[in-house]
Amino acid sequence: MNFLTLPERTIGNRTYGLTSVIDFGTPLGELKNILSDYGELIDIAKIGIGSAYVTPNLREKVNLYKEHQIKPYCGGTLFEKCYYQNKIPEYLVYLSNLGIEWLEISNGTLDIPLHERLELISQIKADFHVIAEVGSKDANNEMPITEWKQEMELLLNAGCDYVITEGRDSGTSGIYEKCGAVKSNLVQELMKDLDARKIIFEAPSAKHQMYFIKEIGPNVNLGNVKLNDVLVLESQRRGLRSETFFLEA
């Protein structure tokens, strides 16, 4: 249908306006059905936490995402586990053998010094597209706004394709208060000096997603989206939900 005037969306092989889903073990058969209907609405798929390491039929799942032009990658927790056990070279080979071209560098659980993360990015950016996550999974670990901005800018300048704002799948840490409220002052400050097209905001719930859509626009990059919420999110982006009804075309 094309008779309504709706907010314009980026299409095709998008570089912004991204929907990044999180896969916490969706069975392969179920995933085939979801992607058959909604694959064109998804750009990136994170195989959540460290679950890729124990996922049955992982290669088939990776190939299925790629068949639908969706970029799969492994959650940052797996990267941190490999870093902790000094297995980064083995991890890179593991990803290459699976045909995974995207890699997340995070420090949500471990306190990996920024200079070490920047050095890793310089070493691997020729072989992988790098996404770096900023912020802690510990809700009690508060980063000053100036530190958020500086870290994100340095990571992007080092060669990351995108930076992710930590939010967890619960929306209770990082860019969110413990109660789940968005740290709106932080978001507004980030938008002053950084390119929103290079930031993926973790937004696991409809409430979080609608905040960013209304604050930044229908083509904001959103992450940690549940697979079953993809169609609802696209409806929100297009002004087809009450809370986003009056988005300008």
CSV table of C-alpha atoms in Angstrom, one decimal:
chain,number,residue,atom,x,y,z
A,1,MET,CA,0.0,0.0,0.0
A,2,ASN,CA,1.3,3.5,-0.8
A,3,PHE,CA,-1.7,5.9,-0.5
A,4,LEU,CA,-0.7,7.4,2.9
A,5,THR,CA,1.8,10.1,3.5
A,6,LEU,CA,4.2,8.6,6.0
A,7,PRO,CA,7.7,9.5,7.4
A,8,GLU,CA,10.3,8.4,4.8
A,9,ARG,CA,12.4,5.4,5.7
A,10,THR,CA,15.9,4.4,4.4
A,11,ILE,CA,15.7,1.2,2.3
A,12,GLY,CA,17.9,-1.5,0.8
A,13,ASN,CA,21.3,-1.9,2.2
A,14,ARG,CA,20.9,0.7,4.9
A,15,THR,CA,23.8,2.6,6.6
A,16,TYR,CA,21.4,4.3,9.0
A,17,GLY,CA,17.8,3.8,10.1
A,18,LEU,CA,19.0,0.4,11.2
A,19,THR,CA,17.0,-2.2,13.1
A,20,SER,CA,19.4,-4.5,14.9
A,21,VAL,CA,17.7,-7.6,16.5
A,22,ILE,CA,18.9,-9.7,19.3
A,23,ASP,CA,18.7,-13.5,18.9
A,24,PHE,CA,18.7,-15.4,22.2
A,25,GLY,CA,18.4,-18.8,20.7
A,26,THR,CA,15.5,-18.6,18.2
A,27,PRO,CA,15.1,-22.1,16.7
A,28,LEU,CA,16.2,-22.4,13.1
A,29,GLY,CA,12.8,-23.3,11.8
A,30,GLU,CA,11.1,-20.5,13.6
A,31,LEU,CA,13.8,-18.1,12.4
A,32,LYS,CA,13.2,-19.2,8.8
A,33,ASN,CA,9.5,-18.2,9.1
A,34,ILE,CA,10.2,-14.9,10.8
A,35,LEU,CA,12.8,-13.9,8.1
A,36,SER,CA,10.6,-15.1,5.3
A,37,ASP,CA,8.0,-12.5,6.4
A,38,TYR,CA,10.0,-9.7,8.0
A,39,GLY,CA,13.6,-10.2,6.9
A,40,GLU,CA,13.6,-7.0,4.8
A,41,LEU,CA,12.9,-5.0,8.0
A,42,ILE,CA,16.0,-6.2,9.7
A,43,ASP,CA,19.6,-5.0,9.1
A,44,ILE,CA,21.8,-6.6,11.8
A,45,ALA,CA,21.4,-9.6,14.0
A,46,LYS,CA,23.3,-10.0,17.3
A,47,ILE,CA,23.5,-13.6,18.5
A,48,GLY,CA,23.1,-12.5,22.1
A,49,ILE,CA,25.5,-12.7,25.0
A,50,GLY,CA,27.9,-15.6,24.5
A,51,SER,CA,25.3,-17.9,23.2
A,52,ALA,CA,26.9,-18.3,19.8
A,53,TYR,CA,29.5,-20.6,21.3
A,54,VAL,CA,26.9,-23.2,22.3
A,55,THR,CA,24.3,-22.6,19.5
A,56,PRO,CA,23.4,-25.8,17.6
A,57,ASN,CA,23.5,-25.3,13.9
A,58,LEU,CA,25.2,-21.9,14.2
A,59,ARG,CA,26.7,-22.0,10.7
A,60,GLU,CA,23.2,-22.6,9.3
A,61,LYS,CA,21.8,-19.7,11.3
A,62,VAL,CA,24.6,-17.4,10.2
A,63,ASN,CA,24.0,-18.4,6.6
A,64,LEU,CA,20.3,-17.9,6.9
A,65,TYR,CA,20.7,-14.3,8.1
A,66,LYS,CA,23.1,-13.6,5.3
A,67,GLU,CA,20.7,-15.0,2.7
A,68,HIS,CA,18.3,-12.3,3.8
A,69,GLN,CA,21.1,-9.6,3.6
A,70,ILE,CA,21.2,-9.3,7.4
A,71,LYS,CA,24.6,-8.9,9.0
A,72,PRO,CA,25.1,-11.4,11.9
A,73,TYR,CA,27.6,-10.9,14.7
A,74,CYS,CA,28.3,-12.4,18.1
A,75,GLY,CA,27.4,-10.6,21.4
A,76,GLY,CA,30.1,-8.6,23.2
A,77,THR,CA,30.1,-11.0,26.1
A,78,LEU,CA,31.7,-13.7,23.9
A,79,PHE,CA,34.4,-11.2,22.9
A,80,GLU,CA,35.0,-10.4,26.6
A,81,LYS,CA,35.2,-14.1,27.5
A,82,CYS,CA,37.8,-14.6,24.8
A,83,TYR,CA,39.7,-11.5,25.9
A,84,TYR,CA,39.7,-12.7,29.5
A,85,GLN,CA,41.1,-16.1,28.5
A,86,ASN,CA,43.6,-14.6,26.1
A,87,LYS,CA,41.9,-16.3,23.1
A,88,ILE,CA,41.3,-13.3,20.8
A,89,PRO,CA,43.4,-14.8,17.9
A,90,GLU,CA,41.3,-18.0,18.1
A,91,TYR,CA,38.1,-16.0,18.3
A,92,LEU,CA,39.0,-14.1,15.1
A,93,VAL,CA,39.7,-17.4,13.3
A,94,TYR,CA,36.4,-18.8,14.6
A,95,LEU,CA,34.5,-15.8,13.2
A,96,SER,CA,36.2,-16.0,9.9
A,97,ASN,CA,35.5,-19.7,9.5
A,98,LEU,CA,31.8,-19.0,10.1
A,99,GLY,CA,31.7,-16.3,7.5
A,100,ILE,CA,30.9,-13.6,10.1
A,101,GLU,CA,32.2,-10.2,9.0
A,102,TRP,CA,31.1,-8.1,11.9
A,103,LEU,CA,32.6,-8.0,15.4
A,104,GLU,CA,31.6,-6.4,18.6
A,105,ILE,CA,34.2,-5.0,21.0
A,106,SER,CA,32.7,-4.2,24.4
A,107,ASN,CA,33.6,-3.8,28.1
A,108,GLY,CA,30.2,-4.2,29.6
A,109,THR,CA,31.4,-6.9,32.1
A,110,LEU,CA,35.2,-6.5,32.1
A,111,ASP,CA,36.8,-3.1,32.6
A,112,ILE,CA,39.0,-3.2,29.5
A,113,PRO,CA,41.1,-0.1,29.2
A,114,LEU,CA,40.1,2.2,26.4
A,115,HIS,CA,43.6,2.2,24.9
A,116,GLU,CA,43.6,-1.6,24.7
A,117,ARG,CA,40.2,-1.5,22.9
A,118,LEU,CA,41.5,1.1,20.5
A,119,GLU,CA,44.6,-1.0,19.8
A,120,LEU,CA,42.4,-4.0,19.1
A,121,ILE,CA,40.3,-2.0,16.6
A,122,SER,CA,43.5,-0.9,14.8
A,123,GLN,CA,44.5,-4.5,14.4
A,124,ILE,CA,41.3,-6.0,13.2
A,125,LYS,CA,39.5,-3.3,11.2
A,126,ALA,CA,41.1,-4.4,8.0
A,127,ASP,CA,39.5,-7.8,8.3
A,128,PHE,CA,36.2,-7.1,10.2
A,129,HIS,CA,33.6,-4.4,10.4
A,130,VAL,CA,33.8,-3.3,14.1
A,131,ILE,CA,31.0,-2.3,16.4
A,132,ALA,CA,32.1,-1.0,19.8
A,133,GLU,CA,29.8,-0.8,22.8
A,134,VAL,CA,30.1,2.0,25.3
A,135,GLY,CA,28.8,1.8,28.8
A,136,SER,CA,28.6,-0.7,31.6
A,137,LYS,CA,26.1,-3.5,32.3
A,138,ASP,CA,26.5,-2.6,36.0
A,139,ALA,CA,23.7,-0.1,36.8
A,140,ASN,CA,25.8,1.3,39.7
A,141,ASN,CA,28.7,2.2,37.4
A,142,GLU,CA,27.9,5.8,36.3
A,143,MET,CA,30.0,7.3,33.5
A,144,PRO,CA,30.1,11.1,33.2
A,145,ILE,CA,28.6,12.5,30.0
A,146,THR,CA,32.0,13.9,29.0
A,147,GLU,CA,33.5,10.4,29.2
A,148,TRP,CA,30.6,8.9,27.1
A,149,LYS,CA,31.2,11.5,24.4
A,150,GLN,CA,35.0,11.2,24.4
A,151,GLU,CA,35.0,7.4,24.3
A,152,MET,CA,32.5,7.2,21.5
A,153,GLU,CA,34.3,9.8,19.4
A,154,LEU,CA,37.7,8.0,19.9
A,155,LEU,CA,36.2,4.7,18.9
A,156,LEU,CA,34.6,6.0,15.8
A,157,ASN,CA,37.8,7.8,14.8
A,158,ALA,CA,39.7,4.6,15.4
A,159,GLY,CA,37.7,2.9,12.6
A,160,CYS,CA,34.5,1.5,14.1
A,161,ASP,CA,31.5,1.4,11.8
A,162,TYR,CA,29.2,2.1,14.7
A,163,VAL,CA,29.1,2.6,18.4
A,164,ILE,CA,26.4,1.0,20.6
A,165,THR,CA,25.1,2.7,23.8
A,166,GLU,CA,24.8,-0.1,26.4
A,167,GLY,CA,21.2,-0.7,27.6
A,168,ARG,CA,21.1,-4.4,28.2
A,169,ASP,CA,18.1,-6.5,27.1
A,170,SER,CA,16.3,-5.2,30.2
A,171,GLY,CA,16.8,-1.5,29.6
A,172,THR,CA,18.1,-0.8,33.1
A,173,SER,CA,21.7,0.2,32.8
A,174,GLY,CA,24.1,2.2,30.6
A,175,ILE,CA,21.9,4.8,28.8
A,176,TYR,CA,19.0,3.9,31.2
A,177,GLU,CA,18.3,4.5,34.8
A,178,LYS,CA,17.8,1.5,37.0
A,179,CYS,CA,14.0,2.1,36.8
A,180,GLY,CA,14.2,1.9,33.0
A,181,ALA,CA,13.9,5.7,32.3
A,182,VAL,CA,16.1,7.0,29.5
A,183,LYS,CA,18.9,9.3,30.6
A,184,SER,CA,17.5,12.1,28.4
A,185,ASN,CA,20.2,14.6,29.3
A,186,LEU,CA,22.9,12.1,28.2
A,187,VAL,CA,21.1,11.5,24.9
A,188,GLN,CA,20.7,15.2,24.1
A,189,GLU,CA,24.4,15.8,24.9
A,190,LEU,CA,25.5,13.0,22.6
A,191,MET,CA,23.4,14.4,19.8
A,192,LYS,CA,25.2,17.8,20.0
A,193,ASP,CA,28.6,16.5,19.0
A,194,LEU,CA,28.2,13.1,17.5
A,195,ASP,CA,26.6,11.8,14.3
A,196,ALA,CA,23.4,9.9,15.3
A,197,ARG,CA,23.8,7.8,12.1
A,198,LYS,CA,26.8,6.2,13.7
A,199,ILE,CA,25.2,5.4,17.0
A,200,ILE,CA,23.0,2.3,17.7
A,201,PHE,CA,20.9,2.9,20.7
A,202,GLU,CA,20.0,-0.3,22.6
A,203,ALA,CA,16.2,0.0,22.9
A,204,PRO,CA,14.7,-3.4,24.0
A,205,SER,CA,11.1,-2.2,24.7
A,206,ALA,CA,8.5,-0.3,22.7
A,207,LYS,CA,8.6,2.5,25.3
A,208,HIS,CA,12.4,2.9,24.7
A,209,GLN,CA,12.0,2.7,20.9
A,210,MET,CA,9.3,5.3,20.8
A,211,TYR,CA,11.4,7.7,22.9
A,212,PHE,CA,14.3,7.6,20.4
A,213,ILE,CA,12.0,7.7,17.3
A,214,LYS,CA,10.3,10.9,18.7
A,215,GLU,CA,13.6,12.4,19.9
A,216,ILE,CA,15.8,11.6,16.9
A,217,GLY,CA,13.5,10.6,14.1
A,218,PRO,CA,12.1,7.5,12.3
A,219,ASN,CA,15.6,6.6,11.0
A,220,VAL,CA,17.3,6.3,14.3
A,221,ASN,CA,19.5,3.2,14.7
A,222,LEU,CA,18.0,0.9,17.3
A,223,GLY,CA,19.4,-2.3,18.8
A,224,ASN,CA,18.5,-5.2,21.1
A,225,VAL,CA,15.1,-5.3,19.3
A,226,LYS,CA,13.3,-8.6,19.9
A,227,LEU,CA,12.7,-10.6,16.7
A,228,ASN,CA,8.9,-10.7,17.4
A,229,ASP,CA,8.8,-6.9,17.8
A,230,VAL,CA,10.2,-6.1,14.3
A,231,LEU,CA,6.9,-5.3,12.6
A,232,VAL,CA,5.6,-3.2,15.5
A,233,LEU,CA,8.9,-1.2,15.5
A,234,GLU,CA,8.5,-0.5,11.8
A,235,SER,CA,5.0,0.6,12.4
A,236,GLN,CA,6.2,2.9,15.1
A,237,ARG,CA,8.9,4.4,12.7
A,238,ARG,CA,6.2,5.1,10.1
A,239,GLY,CA,3.8,6.9,12.4
A,240,LEU,CA,1.4,4.0,12.5
A,241,ARG,CA,1.1,3.8,16.3
A,242,SER,CA,-0.7,6.3,18.5
A,243,GLU,CA,2.4,7.4,20.3
A,244,THR,CA,4.2,8.3,17.0
A,245,PHE,CA,1.0,9.2,15.1
A,246,PHE,CA,2.0,12.8,14.4
A,247,LEU,CA,5.6,12.2,13.2
A,248,GLU,CA,6.2,14.5,10.2
A,249,ALA,CA,6.6,12.9,6.8
